[in-house]
Amino acid sequence: MQILLNGINAGLDYAFVAIWDWGAAGIGAGTAIAEWAALGFGLILVRGGLGTHAGLFDRAKLTALFNANRDIMIRTLALLLTFAWFVNSGARQGTAALAGNQVLLQFIAVSAFVLDAFAFVAEKEAGAAYGARDGVRLKRAMRVTSEIALVCGAGFSLVFWIAGGAVIEGFIADPAAREAALAYLPWCAAVPVIGVAAWQLDGLFLGTTQGPAVRNAALLATSAYLVSDMLLAPAFANAGVWAAFLLSYVYRAGALAIYWPRLMQRMGTNAAPG
């Protein structure tokens, strides 16, 4: 399906733009046609199995699915608000701080992409263990993936601390922005280590389909972060902006950890670490 989608998209984009000179409208049309073609092909592939799986359209199960997606969407919006607020708060400290913060955010993005892999493994293993009501397996999976993630997070922090300055020197031409990024690099370097608990617990509760817990924790953590930034940023300028941002990861981990005993209780397992 992906090959079909990309092939049609590329072919139509070339025809509409390079041959018929439709410009941006041609790119949009090519993409839309390719998406619908892929959808049609996908329906053809699954048509034989739809009739034998009436449970797919079970109202209660569909409601549960939509509720889970609603909770995840709210959680995602809360996290997006955190990052948007961080950028906006940095902008209030001046253009140099804003530019420096944006570069440092790219460091965090790179580490998050890698460390999210361990959260995905935790999510998968937690889901399997939850389905089997195997608390021992769940705790073992969380312990192993979290230990590896913590080591990798510490590695990222060390690399940022040692080599981050050279990267900043090479990528930022403006002296003021470069100075701002270098000044707050230590704050950025702390994120991979501090964020591990939040990312791992996120994977745990997503994998066990604990939508309300994920939603409520995200809302609580974001609210606490906003209050922290409102208090710290005016008092400590960009250092306060970063302090509040680091606290947001602590809030996320703490808010999710509140639901750990309840999850273990549902599985009939002691909440103590395995």
CSV table of C-alpha atoms in Angstrom, one decimal:
chain,number,residue,atom,x,y,z
A,1,MET,CA,0.0,0.0,0.0
A,2,GLN,CA,2.8,2.4,0.9
A,3,ILE,CA,4.6,1.7,-2.4
A,4,LEU,CA,1.3,2.3,-4.3
A,5,LEU,CA,0.6,5.5,-2.4
A,6,ASN,CA,4.0,7.0,-2.9
A,7,GLY,CA,4.2,5.8,-6.5
A,8,ILE,CA,0.9,7.4,-7.5
A,9,ASN,CA,1.7,10.5,-5.5
A,10,ALA,CA,5.1,11.0,-7.2
A,11,GLY,CA,3.8,10.2,-10.7
A,12,LEU,CA,0.8,12.6,-10.4
A,13,ASP,CA,2.9,15.3,-8.8
A,14,TYR,CA,5.3,15.1,-11.8
A,15,ALA,CA,2.5,15.1,-14.3
A,16,PHE,CA,0.5,17.9,-12.7
A,17,VAL,CA,3.4,20.2,-11.9
A,18,ALA,CA,6.2,19.4,-14.4
A,19,ILE,CA,4.1,18.7,-17.4
A,20,TRP,CA,0.8,20.6,-16.9
A,21,ASP,CA,2.2,23.4,-14.7
A,22,TRP,CA,-0.6,23.3,-12.1
A,23,GLY,CA,1.8,24.4,-9.3
A,24,ALA,CA,0.8,23.9,-5.7
A,25,ALA,CA,-2.8,22.9,-6.7
A,26,GLY,CA,-1.3,20.1,-8.7
A,27,ILE,CA,0.7,18.8,-5.7
A,28,GLY,CA,-2.5,18.9,-3.6
A,29,ALA,CA,-4.5,17.1,-6.2
A,30,GLY,CA,-1.9,14.4,-6.7
A,31,THR,CA,-1.7,13.8,-3.0
A,32,ALA,CA,-5.4,13.6,-2.6
A,33,ILE,CA,-5.9,11.2,-5.5
A,34,ALA,CA,-3.0,9.0,-4.2
A,35,GLU,CA,-4.6,8.9,-0.7
A,36,TRP,CA,-8.0,7.8,-2.0
A,37,ALA,CA,-6.4,5.3,-4.3
A,38,ALA,CA,-4.5,3.7,-1.4
A,39,LEU,CA,-7.7,3.7,0.7
A,40,GLY,CA,-9.5,1.9,-2.1
A,41,PHE,CA,-6.7,-0.6,-2.5
A,42,GLY,CA,-6.7,-1.3,1.2
A,43,LEU,CA,-10.5,-1.9,1.2
A,44,ILE,CA,-10.0,-4.4,-1.6
A,45,LEU,CA,-7.4,-6.2,0.4
A,46,VAL,CA,-9.5,-6.6,3.5
A,47,ARG,CA,-12.9,-7.1,1.9
A,48,GLY,CA,-12.8,-10.9,2.2
A,49,GLY,CA,-12.2,-10.7,6.0
A,50,LEU,CA,-14.8,-8.1,6.9
A,51,GLY,CA,-17.8,-10.4,6.6
A,52,THR,CA,-16.2,-13.0,9.0
A,53,HIS,CA,-15.4,-10.5,11.7
A,54,ALA,CA,-18.8,-9.0,12.8
A,55,GLY,CA,-17.2,-8.1,16.1
A,56,LEU,CA,-15.3,-5.3,14.4
A,57,PHE,CA,-18.5,-3.3,14.4
A,58,ASP,CA,-19.5,-4.1,18.0
A,59,ARG,CA,-20.9,-0.9,19.4
A,60,ALA,CA,-19.4,-1.2,22.8
A,61,LYS,CA,-15.9,-2.0,21.5
A,62,LEU,CA,-16.1,0.9,19.0
A,63,THR,CA,-17.1,3.2,21.8
A,64,ALA,CA,-14.2,2.1,23.9
A,65,LEU,CA,-11.9,2.6,20.9
A,66,PHE,CA,-13.1,6.1,20.3
A,67,ASN,CA,-12.9,7.0,24.0
A,68,ALA,CA,-9.3,5.8,24.0
A,69,ASN,CA,-8.5,7.9,21.0
A,70,ARG,CA,-10.2,10.9,22.6
A,71,ASP,CA,-8.1,10.6,25.7
A,72,ILE,CA,-4.9,10.2,23.7
A,73,MET,CA,-5.8,13.3,21.6
A,74,ILE,CA,-6.4,15.4,24.7
A,75,ARG,CA,-3.1,14.2,26.1
A,76,THR,CA,-1.3,15.1,22.9
A,77,LEU,CA,-2.9,18.5,22.8
A,78,ALA,CA,-1.8,19.1,26.4
A,79,LEU,CA,1.8,18.2,25.5
A,80,LEU,CA,1.7,20.4,22.4
A,81,LEU,CA,0.5,23.3,24.6
A,82,THR,CA,3.5,22.7,26.9
A,83,PHE,CA,6.0,23.0,24.0
A,84,ALA,CA,4.1,26.0,22.5
A,85,TRP,CA,4.1,27.7,25.8
A,86,PHE,CA,7.8,27.1,26.2
A,87,VAL,CA,8.6,28.7,22.9
A,88,ASN,CA,6.3,31.6,23.6
A,89,SER,CA,7.8,32.1,27.1
A,90,GLY,CA,11.3,32.1,25.5
A,91,ALA,CA,10.2,34.6,23.0
A,92,ARG,CA,9.3,37.0,25.8
A,93,GLN,CA,13.0,36.9,26.9
A,94,GLY,CA,14.1,38.3,23.6
A,95,THR,CA,15.0,37.2,20.1
A,96,ALA,CA,18.4,35.8,21.1
A,97,ALA,CA,16.9,33.6,23.8
A,98,LEU,CA,14.2,32.5,21.4
A,99,ALA,CA,16.7,31.5,18.7
A,100,GLY,CA,18.9,29.7,21.2
A,101,ASN,CA,16.0,27.8,22.7
A,102,GLN,CA,14.9,26.7,19.3
A,103,VAL,CA,18.3,25.2,18.5
A,104,LEU,CA,18.4,23.4,21.9
A,105,LEU,CA,14.9,22.0,21.3
A,106,GLN,CA,16.4,20.2,18.2
A,107,PHE,CA,18.9,18.5,20.6
A,108,ILE,CA,15.9,17.4,22.7
A,109,ALA,CA,14.0,16.2,19.6
A,110,VAL,CA,16.9,14.0,18.5
A,111,SER,CA,17.2,12.3,21.9
A,112,ALA,CA,13.4,11.9,22.2
A,113,PHE,CA,13.2,10.1,18.9
A,114,VAL,CA,15.7,7.6,20.1
A,115,LEU,CA,14.5,7.2,23.7
A,116,ASP,CA,10.9,6.9,22.5
A,117,ALA,CA,12.0,3.6,21.0
A,118,PHE,CA,12.3,2.2,24.5
A,119,ALA,CA,8.9,3.6,25.4
A,120,PHE,CA,7.5,1.9,22.4
A,121,VAL,CA,8.9,-1.4,23.5
A,122,ALA,CA,7.6,-0.8,27.0
A,123,GLU,CA,4.2,0.0,25.4
A,124,LYS,CA,4.1,-3.2,23.4
A,125,GLU,CA,5.3,-5.4,26.3
A,126,ALA,CA,3.0,-3.8,28.8
A,127,GLY,CA,0.1,-4.3,26.5
A,128,ALA,CA,0.9,-8.0,26.1
A,129,ALA,CA,1.4,-8.4,29.9
A,130,TYR,CA,-1.8,-6.6,30.7
A,131,GLY,CA,-3.8,-8.7,28.3
A,132,ALA,CA,-2.4,-11.8,29.9
A,133,ARG,CA,-2.9,-10.3,33.4
A,134,ASP,CA,0.8,-11.1,34.0
A,135,GLY,CA,2.0,-8.5,36.5
A,136,VAL,CA,5.5,-10.1,36.8
A,137,ARG,CA,6.1,-9.8,33.1
A,138,LEU,CA,4.8,-6.2,33.1
A,139,LYS,CA,7.1,-5.1,35.9
A,140,ARG,CA,10.1,-7.0,34.4
A,141,ALA,CA,9.5,-5.3,31.0
A,142,MET,CA,9.3,-1.9,32.6
A,143,ARG,CA,12.4,-2.4,34.7
A,144,VAL,CA,14.5,-3.7,31.8
A,145,THR,CA,13.4,-1.1,29.2
A,146,SER,CA,13.7,1.7,31.7
A,147,GLU,CA,17.2,0.8,32.8
A,148,ILE,CA,18.4,0.7,29.2
A,149,ALA,CA,16.6,4.0,28.5
A,150,LEU,CA,18.1,5.6,31.5
A,151,VAL,CA,21.6,4.6,30.4
A,152,CYS,CA,21.0,5.9,26.9
A,153,GLY,CA,19.5,9.1,28.3
A,154,ALA,CA,22.6,9.6,30.4
A,155,GLY,CA,24.7,9.0,27.3
A,156,PHE,CA,22.7,11.7,25.4
A,157,SER,CA,23.1,14.1,28.3
A,158,LEU,CA,26.9,13.5,28.3
A,159,VAL,CA,27.2,13.9,24.6
A,160,PHE,CA,25.2,17.2,24.7
A,161,TRP,CA,27.3,18.4,27.6
A,162,ILE,CA,30.6,17.6,25.9
A,163,ALA,CA,29.9,18.1,22.2
A,164,GLY,CA,26.9,20.4,22.2
A,165,GLY,CA,29.0,23.5,22.3
A,166,ALA,CA,30.8,22.6,19.1
A,167,VAL,CA,27.6,21.8,17.4
A,168,ILE,CA,26.1,25.2,18.5
A,169,GLU,CA,29.3,27.0,17.4
A,170,GLY,CA,29.0,25.4,13.9
A,171,PHE,CA,25.3,25.9,13.4
A,172,ILE,CA,24.5,29.4,14.8
A,173,ALA,CA,26.0,32.4,13.1
A,174,ASP,CA,24.4,35.1,15.2
A,175,PRO,CA,26.7,35.8,18.2
A,176,ALA,CA,23.8,36.7,20.6
A,177,ALA,CA,21.8,33.6,19.7
A,178,ARG,CA,24.9,31.4,19.9
A,179,GLU,CA,25.7,32.8,23.4
A,180,ALA,CA,22.2,32.2,24.6
A,181,ALA,CA,22.3,28.6,23.3
A,182,LEU,CA,25.6,27.9,25.0
A,183,ALA,CA,24.5,29.5,28.2
A,184,TYR,CA,21.4,27.2,28.5
A,185,LEU,CA,23.0,24.1,27.1
A,186,PRO,CA,23.4,22.5,30.5
A,187,TRP,CA,19.6,22.8,31.1
A,188,CYS,CA,19.0,21.1,27.7
A,189,ALA,CA,21.5,18.4,28.5
A,190,ALA,CA,19.5,17.4,31.6
A,191,VAL,CA,16.3,16.7,29.7
A,192,PRO,CA,17.2,13.2,28.3
A,193,VAL,CA,17.9,11.9,31.9
A,194,ILE,CA,15.0,13.7,33.6
A,195,GLY,CA,12.5,12.8,30.8
A,196,VAL,CA,13.1,9.1,30.8
A,197,ALA,CA,10.6,8.4,33.6
A,198,ALA,CA,7.9,10.4,31.8
A,199,TRP,CA,8.4,8.7,28.5
A,200,GLN,CA,8.5,5.2,29.9
A,201,LEU,CA,5.4,5.7,32.0
A,202,ASP,CA,3.7,7.2,29.0
A,203,GLY,CA,4.4,4.0,27.1
A,204,LEU,CA,3.2,1.8,30.0
A,205,PHE,CA,-0.2,3.5,30.3
A,206,LEU,CA,-0.7,3.8,26.6
A,207,GLY,CA,0.2,0.1,26.1
A,208,THR,CA,-2.3,-0.9,28.8
A,209,THR,CA,-5.0,1.3,27.3
A,210,GLN,CA,-5.3,3.4,30.4
A,211,GLY,CA,-6.7,6.4,28.5
A,212,PRO,CA,-8.2,8.3,31.4
A,213,ALA,CA,-4.9,8.0,33.4
A,214,VAL,CA,-2.9,9.3,30.4
A,215,ARG,CA,-5.3,12.1,29.8
A,216,ASN,CA,-5.6,13.2,33.4
A,217,ALA,CA,-1.9,13.0,34.0
A,218,ALA,CA,-1.2,15.2,31.0
A,219,LEU,CA,-3.7,17.8,32.0
A,220,LEU,CA,-2.4,17.9,35.6
A,221,ALA,CA,1.2,18.1,34.4
A,222,THR,CA,0.5,20.8,31.9
A,223,SER,CA,-1.4,22.8,34.4
A,224,ALA,CA,1.4,22.5,36.9
A,225,TYR,CA,4.0,23.5,34.2
A,226,LEU,CA,2.0,26.6,33.3
A,227,VAL,CA,1.9,27.8,36.9
A,228,SER,CA,5.6,27.0,37.3
A,229,ASP,CA,6.5,29.0,34.2
A,230,MET,CA,4.3,32.0,35.3
A,231,LEU,CA,6.2,32.0,38.6
A,232,LEU,CA,9.8,31.2,37.5
A,233,ALA,CA,10.1,33.0,34.1
A,234,PRO,CA,9.4,36.5,35.4
A,235,ALA,CA,11.8,35.9,38.4
A,236,PHE,CA,14.7,34.2,36.6
A,237,ALA,CA,14.3,35.1,32.9
A,238,ASN,CA,15.3,32.3,30.5
A,239,ALA,CA,16.7,30.2,33.3
A,240,GLY,CA,13.2,30.2,34.8
A,241,VAL,CA,11.8,29.2,31.4
A,242,TRP,CA,14.1,26.2,31.3
A,243,ALA,CA,13.6,25.3,35.0
A,244,ALA,CA,9.8,25.2,34.4
A,245,PHE,CA,10.3,23.1,31.3
A,246,LEU,CA,12.4,20.5,33.2
A,247,LEU,CA,9.8,20.4,35.9
A,248,SER,CA,7.2,19.6,33.3
A,249,TYR,CA,8.8,16.2,32.8
A,250,VAL,CA,8.9,15.7,36.6
A,251,TYR,CA,5.2,16.6,36.8
A,252,ARG,CA,4.4,14.1,33.9
A,253,ALA,CA,6.2,11.3,35.6
A,254,GLY,CA,4.8,12.0,39.0
A,255,ALA,CA,1.2,12.4,37.7
A,256,LEU,CA,1.4,9.1,35.8
A,257,ALA,CA,3.1,7.3,38.8
A,258,ILE,CA,0.0,8.0,40.9
A,259,TYR,CA,-1.9,5.6,38.7
A,260,TRP,CA,0.6,2.7,39.0
A,261,PRO,CA,-0.9,1.1,42.1
A,262,ARG,CA,-4.4,1.2,40.6
A,263,LEU,CA,-3.0,-0.5,37.4
A,264,MET,CA,-1.4,-3.2,39.5
A,265,GLN,CA,-4.6,-3.7,41.5
A,266,ARG,CA,-6.5,-4.3,38.3
A,267,MET,CA,-4.0,-7.0,37.4
A,268,GLY,CA,-4.2,-8.5,40.9
A,269,THR,CA,-0.5,-7.8,41.5
A,270,ASN,CA,1.5,-6.1,44.2
A,271,ALA,CA,2.5,-2.6,43.2
A,272,ALA,CA,6.0,-3.0,44.5
A,273,PRO,CA,8.7,-3.0,41.8
A,274,GLY,CA,9.6,-6.4,40.4
